[in-house]
């Protein structure tokens, strides 16, 4: 009996122990000493709290920003409204904390916080804002009905042209960046054209709004005849073609309203541009007045090759080839930002060079507008815009080449831009960008200066880049080539071992050398050079010229006709043809008119050096055919040498 009692008591104690082990209080009591030390309230053991102000990273996608409604030059982040971006200086502003950020050099993902108000970048931003405020507060001259009627008639009663009252106006908004490089001295602005000439050039028409969709932001205009009769054909108009319409303040057209517009074209279809609604008196409504005045003022600062004093001519000939694959773009105006020139040497067909000649300058201007490049913008901003324009053009070409089956075609691209605006007091700079082996040579005081370096496979840095990407650089029969598989997905091993070659390391197009491995690149080398009075002219030419002529020989050919760009270009092409070039021949000569008074002196000095046997030109690599030229050929002789060949392409 005592044993049973003892066993029952021991079983009860074990049961109580099991219950205690299951209770949460016992778990807390049996917690290890180290864990008890973990919850100590000692300050040294207290876990650190996270900072309430973490490092902020501004959003960098420019399409996600829209212009601020106050016209200060800032762009507001559309998604949250917490950030602002200033394209002219590259500043980001966190609105709530009023802290500025800027990207670190060489690292696009890291940002530097600017807390000093005396920072040079912040000073530039404030100067830019002050300039914009001054422009917005400028009072423009308002003409009364009598003066406007006289201007429309272009003559007073006595037959003399009307004189508008003098007005002091400020220049258009410009960034406060200092112009880099010393160019020719700015010349006074050209006189304003007469009003009747402007009206004839713009050729504005009147119409009536037939339909307008406010939600989608577009509609159609019916042109009106001379007697107010409506035409059967309608013209498309978009919200952004209405003068004064912005993201923050859209101007919707009223159905049935009378409008004035300029007929344009976009994406291959007719479109109404610069649309303004007219009142009962036939004048634009006040909602368009301010923007229309600023637009006309901005257009008055547009420049052309003629207004800059530049003479230009391009000569292109197929030479001994059956097809002319070279293309060029001559003196294309870039609004108030300068004048554009380009030379393109196509291979495998003319499709890529044709597209590049028509589209590249448009993409460059679009990138300038997107990044708000001004005539006095810093060099780095211009370089970024040009590189992105090349990349955009190459993507468009590659997309078309897949659909239209010209993936074996490509082209070089050599672009020169006279960037600046003497009307605004900014010096001219020479912006050069190129991919491929077309070359730009500048005549400086009679001497040849190569301002671009060919992208050839035997160039050391280009060869290393291709080999790091997994490509091959081979010497095929004395010529260096990039090698890429011709049939990477071929059925047999022999077909997969077939290779195709490319004689340049950078180009537009050439899909087979960019996919699946990017051996050829469309990223251009961009140089920005100041222009001085010693710079006489610039020559852009394809490799068909430089295969048989050195840089100095090209300059000497053009120097014989320093005041006639057409004869200078023809002389270059003719000489290269007579030297035995078997490629297409294209030369574009750009003569700087402001250097005319010094040109004869420099060229005479160059002739004296040539008579002494001194070649002051820049070194160049030429094939063996160029070294076999007889020394008796004098580039400065009076005879053109046409008699040496039975066939003259210019006869």
CSV table of C-alpha atoms in Angstrom, one decimal, residues 294-546:
chain,number,residue,atom,x,y,z
A,294,UNK,CA,7.4,84.6,-78.9
A,295,UNK,CA,7.3,82.1,-81.8
A,296,UNK,CA,7.9,84.8,-84.4
A,297,UNK,CA,10.7,86.3,-82.3
A,298,UNK,CA,12.4,82.9,-82.0
A,299,UNK,CA,12.2,82.4,-85.8
A,300,UNK,CA,13.9,85.7,-86.4
A,301,UNK,CA,17.0,84.1,-84.9
A,302,UNK,CA,17.1,81.2,-87.3
A,303,UNK,CA,20.4,80.9,-89.2
A,304,UNK,CA,21.3,79.4,-92.6
A,305,UNK,CA,24.6,78.7,-94.4
A,306,UNK,CA,24.2,82.0,-96.3
A,307,UNK,CA,23.5,84.1,-93.2
A,308,UNK,CA,26.6,82.6,-91.5
A,309,UNK,CA,28.7,83.5,-94.6
A,310,UNK,CA,29.4,79.8,-95.5
A,311,UNK,CA,29.8,78.5,-99.1
A,312,UNK,CA,29.2,74.8,-99.6
A,313,UNK,CA,29.0,72.3,-102.5
A,314,UNK,CA,29.0,68.5,-102.6
A,315,UNK,CA,30.1,66.4,-105.6
A,316,UNK,CA,29.3,62.7,-105.8
A,317,UNK,CA,30.1,60.3,-108.6
A,318,UNK,CA,30.0,56.5,-108.9
A,319,UNK,CA,33.5,56.3,-110.3
A,320,UNK,CA,34.3,52.8,-111.6
A,321,UNK,CA,31.4,51.3,-109.7
A,322,UNK,CA,28.1,50.5,-111.4
A,323,UNK,CA,26.0,51.9,-108.5
A,324,UNK,CA,26.4,55.1,-106.5
A,325,UNK,CA,25.9,54.1,-102.9
A,326,UNK,CA,27.2,57.4,-101.4
A,327,UNK,CA,24.8,60.0,-100.1
A,328,UNK,CA,25.2,63.5,-98.6
A,329,UNK,CA,23.3,66.2,-96.8
A,330,UNK,CA,24.3,69.8,-97.7
A,331,UNK,CA,23.7,72.9,-95.5
A,332,UNK,CA,20.6,71.7,-93.6
A,333,UNK,CA,19.4,74.5,-91.3
A,334,UNK,CA,19.1,73.5,-87.6
A,335,UNK,CA,16.9,76.5,-86.6
A,336,UNK,CA,18.7,78.9,-84.3
A,337,UNK,CA,21.3,76.2,-83.4
A,338,UNK,CA,23.5,76.3,-86.6
A,339,UNK,CA,23.9,74.4,-89.9
A,340,UNK,CA,24.3,70.7,-90.5
A,341,UNK,CA,26.4,68.8,-93.2
A,342,UNK,CA,26.8,65.1,-93.7
A,343,UNK,CA,28.5,62.5,-95.9
A,344,UNK,CA,27.5,58.8,-96.0
A,345,UNK,CA,29.3,55.9,-97.7
A,346,UNK,CA,27.0,52.9,-98.1
A,347,UNK,CA,28.1,49.3,-98.6
A,348,UNK,CA,26.0,46.3,-99.5
A,349,UNK,CA,23.5,48.7,-101.1
A,350,UNK,CA,22.3,52.3,-100.7
A,351,UNK,CA,19.3,51.7,-98.4
A,352,UNK,CA,21.1,52.6,-95.1
A,353,UNK,CA,23.0,55.6,-96.5
A,354,UNK,CA,19.7,56.9,-98.0
A,355,UNK,CA,17.9,56.6,-94.7
A,356,UNK,CA,20.8,58.2,-92.7
A,357,UNK,CA,21.0,61.1,-95.1
A,358,UNK,CA,17.3,61.9,-94.7
A,359,UNK,CA,16.8,61.1,-91.0
A,360,UNK,CA,20.0,61.7,-88.9
A,361,UNK,CA,19.8,65.5,-88.9
A,362,UNK,CA,16.1,65.3,-87.8
A,363,UNK,CA,17.0,63.1,-84.9
A,364,UNK,CA,19.9,65.4,-83.9
A,365,UNK,CA,17.5,68.4,-83.8
A,366,UNK,CA,14.9,66.4,-81.9
A,367,UNK,CA,17.5,65.4,-79.3
A,368,UNK,CA,18.7,69.0,-79.1
A,369,UNK,CA,15.1,70.1,-78.4
A,370,UNK,CA,14.5,67.4,-75.8
A,371,UNK,CA,17.7,68.2,-73.9
A,372,UNK,CA,17.2,72.0,-74.4
A,373,UNK,CA,20.5,72.5,-76.2
A,374,UNK,CA,21.2,76.2,-76.9
A,375,UNK,CA,23.8,77.9,-79.0
A,376,UNK,CA,26.0,78.4,-75.9
A,377,UNK,CA,25.4,75.0,-74.2
A,378,UNK,CA,28.3,73.2,-72.8
A,379,UNK,CA,30.2,70.6,-74.8
A,380,UNK,CA,29.1,67.6,-72.8
A,381,UNK,CA,25.4,68.2,-73.3
A,382,UNK,CA,25.9,68.5,-77.1
A,383,UNK,CA,27.9,65.3,-77.2
A,384,UNK,CA,25.3,63.3,-75.3
A,385,UNK,CA,22.5,64.6,-77.6
A,386,UNK,CA,24.5,63.7,-80.8
A,387,UNK,CA,25.3,60.2,-79.5
A,388,UNK,CA,21.7,59.5,-78.6
A,389,UNK,CA,20.6,60.7,-82.1
A,390,UNK,CA,23.1,58.3,-83.7
A,391,UNK,CA,21.7,55.4,-81.5
A,392,UNK,CA,18.1,56.3,-82.4
A,393,UNK,CA,18.9,56.4,-86.1
A,394,UNK,CA,20.6,53.1,-86.0
A,395,UNK,CA,17.7,51.4,-84.1
A,396,UNK,CA,15.3,52.7,-86.8
A,397,UNK,CA,17.6,51.4,-89.6
A,398,UNK,CA,18.0,47.9,-87.9
A,399,UNK,CA,14.2,47.7,-87.5
A,400,UNK,CA,13.6,48.4,-91.1
A,401,UNK,CA,16.4,46.1,-92.3
A,402,UNK,CA,14.8,43.1,-90.6
A,403,UNK,CA,11.4,43.8,-92.2
A,404,UNK,CA,12.7,44.9,-95.7
A,405,UNK,CA,15.5,42.3,-95.9
A,406,UNK,CA,18.6,44.6,-96.3
A,407,UNK,CA,20.4,43.3,-93.2
A,408,UNK,CA,23.7,43.0,-95.2
A,409,UNK,CA,23.7,46.7,-95.9
A,410,UNK,CA,25.4,49.4,-93.9
A,411,UNK,CA,26.9,52.9,-94.1
A,412,UNK,CA,29.4,55.2,-92.6
A,413,UNK,CA,28.3,58.5,-91.2
A,414,UNK,CA,30.4,61.7,-91.1
A,415,UNK,CA,28.6,64.7,-89.7
A,416,UNK,CA,29.7,68.3,-89.3
A,417,UNK,CA,27.7,70.9,-87.5
A,418,UNK,CA,28.5,74.6,-87.3
A,419,UNK,CA,27.0,75.1,-83.9
A,420,UNK,CA,26.4,78.7,-82.6
A,421,UNK,CA,24.5,81.8,-83.5
A,422,UNK,CA,26.3,85.1,-84.3
A,423,UNK,CA,22.9,86.9,-84.1
A,424,UNK,CA,22.8,86.0,-80.4
A,425,UNK,CA,26.5,86.8,-79.8
A,426,UNK,CA,27.6,83.2,-79.4
A,427,UNK,CA,30.8,82.1,-81.2
A,428,UNK,CA,30.7,79.3,-83.8
A,429,UNK,CA,32.0,75.8,-82.8
A,430,UNK,CA,32.7,72.9,-85.1
A,431,UNK,CA,30.9,69.7,-83.9
A,432,UNK,CA,32.2,66.6,-85.7
A,433,UNK,CA,30.7,63.1,-85.2
A,434,UNK,CA,31.5,60.0,-87.3
A,435,UNK,CA,31.3,56.3,-87.5
A,436,UNK,CA,33.3,54.4,-90.2
A,437,UNK,CA,36.2,55.4,-92.4
A,438,UNK,CA,34.9,58.6,-94.0
A,439,UNK,CA,37.1,61.5,-93.0
A,440,UNK,CA,37.0,65.2,-92.2
A,441,UNK,CA,40.0,67.4,-93.0
A,442,UNK,CA,40.3,71.0,-91.9
A,443,UNK,CA,42.5,73.5,-93.8
A,444,UNK,CA,44.2,75.6,-91.1
A,445,UNK,CA,46.4,78.3,-92.5
A,446,UNK,CA,47.0,76.2,-95.7
A,447,UNK,CA,47.9,73.0,-93.8
A,448,UNK,CA,45.8,69.9,-93.5
A,449,UNK,CA,44.5,68.9,-90.1
A,450,UNK,CA,42.7,65.6,-89.8
A,451,UNK,CA,39.9,66.2,-87.3
A,452,UNK,CA,38.5,62.6,-87.5
A,453,UNK,CA,40.2,59.2,-87.2
A,454,UNK,CA,39.1,56.3,-89.3
A,455,UNK,CA,37.4,53.4,-87.5
A,456,UNK,CA,39.5,50.6,-89.1
A,457,UNK,CA,40.0,47.1,-87.7
A,458,UNK,CA,43.8,47.6,-87.5
A,459,UNK,CA,43.3,50.6,-85.1
A,460,UNK,CA,44.6,49.3,-81.8
A,461,UNK,CA,41.8,50.4,-79.5
A,462,UNK,CA,39.1,49.2,-81.9
A,463,UNK,CA,40.8,45.8,-82.3
A,464,UNK,CA,40.9,45.3,-78.6
A,465,UNK,CA,37.2,46.3,-78.2
A,466,UNK,CA,36.2,43.7,-80.9
A,467,UNK,CA,38.3,40.9,-79.4
A,468,UNK,CA,36.9,41.6,-75.9
A,469,UNK,CA,33.4,41.2,-77.4
A,470,UNK,CA,34.4,37.8,-78.8
A,471,UNK,CA,35.0,38.8,-82.4
A,472,UNK,CA,37.8,38.1,-84.8
A,473,UNK,CA,40.0,40.6,-86.6
A,474,UNK,CA,41.7,39.0,-89.6
A,475,UNK,CA,44.1,40.2,-92.4
A,476,UNK,CA,42.5,39.0,-95.6
A,477,UNK,CA,44.7,39.4,-98.6
A,478,UNK,CA,46.4,42.4,-97.2
A,479,UNK,CA,43.2,44.1,-95.9
A,480,UNK,CA,42.0,44.0,-92.2
A,481,UNK,CA,38.5,42.8,-91.7
A,482,UNK,CA,36.1,42.1,-88.8
A,483,UNK,CA,35.0,38.5,-89.2
A,484,UNK,CA,31.5,37.3,-88.3
A,485,UNK,CA,29.8,33.9,-89.1
A,486,UNK,CA,27.8,34.1,-92.3
A,487,UNK,CA,25.5,31.3,-91.3
A,488,UNK,CA,25.5,30.9,-87.5
A,489,UNK,CA,22.5,28.7,-87.5
A,490,UNK,CA,23.5,26.6,-90.6
A,491,UNK,CA,22.6,23.0,-90.8
A,492,UNK,CA,26.1,21.7,-91.6
A,493,UNK,CA,29.4,22.3,-89.9
A,494,UNK,CA,30.9,23.6,-93.1
A,495,UNK,CA,28.2,26.3,-93.5
A,496,UNK,CA,28.7,27.4,-89.9
A,497,UNK,CA,32.4,27.9,-90.6
A,498,UNK,CA,31.7,30.4,-93.4
A,499,UNK,CA,32.7,34.0,-92.4
A,500,UNK,CA,31.9,37.4,-93.8
A,501,UNK,CA,34.1,40.5,-93.3
A,502,UNK,CA,33.6,44.2,-92.7
A,503,UNK,CA,36.3,46.8,-93.4
A,504,UNK,CA,35.2,49.1,-90.6
A,505,UNK,CA,34.6,48.7,-86.9
A,506,UNK,CA,31.7,51.2,-86.5
A,507,UNK,CA,28.8,51.8,-88.8
A,508,UNK,CA,25.1,52.4,-89.2
A,509,UNK,CA,23.1,49.3,-90.1
A,510,UNK,CA,25.1,46.0,-90.7
A,511,UNK,CA,22.6,43.9,-88.7
A,512,UNK,CA,24.6,40.7,-89.1
A,513,UNK,CA,27.6,42.4,-87.3
A,514,UNK,CA,25.5,43.5,-84.4
A,515,UNK,CA,23.4,40.5,-83.6
A,516,UNK,CA,23.8,38.2,-81.8
A,517,UNK,CA,27.2,39.8,-80.8
A,518,UNK,CA,27.7,43.5,-81.2
A,519,UNK,CA,31.0,43.7,-83.1
A,520,UNK,CA,30.2,46.8,-85.1
A,521,UNK,CA,29.1,49.8,-83.1
A,522,UNK,CA,27.0,52.8,-83.9
A,523,UNK,CA,28.4,54.9,-81.1
A,524,UNK,CA,30.1,57.9,-82.8
A,525,UNK,CA,33.3,59.7,-81.8
A,526,UNK,CA,32.3,63.3,-81.2
A,527,UNK,CA,34.7,66.2,-81.2
A,528,UNK,CA,33.9,69.9,-80.6
A,529,UNK,CA,36.5,72.4,-81.8
A,530,UNK,CA,36.7,76.2,-81.7
A,531,UNK,CA,36.9,77.9,-85.1
A,532,UNK,CA,39.5,80.6,-85.6
A,533,UNK,CA,40.4,83.0,-88.5
A,534,UNK,CA,43.1,80.6,-89.6
A,535,UNK,CA,40.5,77.9,-90.5
A,536,UNK,CA,39.8,78.4,-94.2
A,537,UNK,CA,37.6,75.5,-95.2
A,538,UNK,CA,36.5,72.0,-94.2
A,539,UNK,CA,36.4,68.9,-96.5
A,540,UNK,CA,34.2,65.9,-95.8
A,541,UNK,CA,35.0,63.0,-98.1
A,542,UNK,CA,34.5,59.2,-98.3
A,543,UNK,CA,37.3,56.6,-98.4
A,544,UNK,CA,37.2,56.5,-102.2
A,545,UNK,CA,39.0,59.9,-102.1
A,546,UNK,CA,41.5,59.1,-99.3
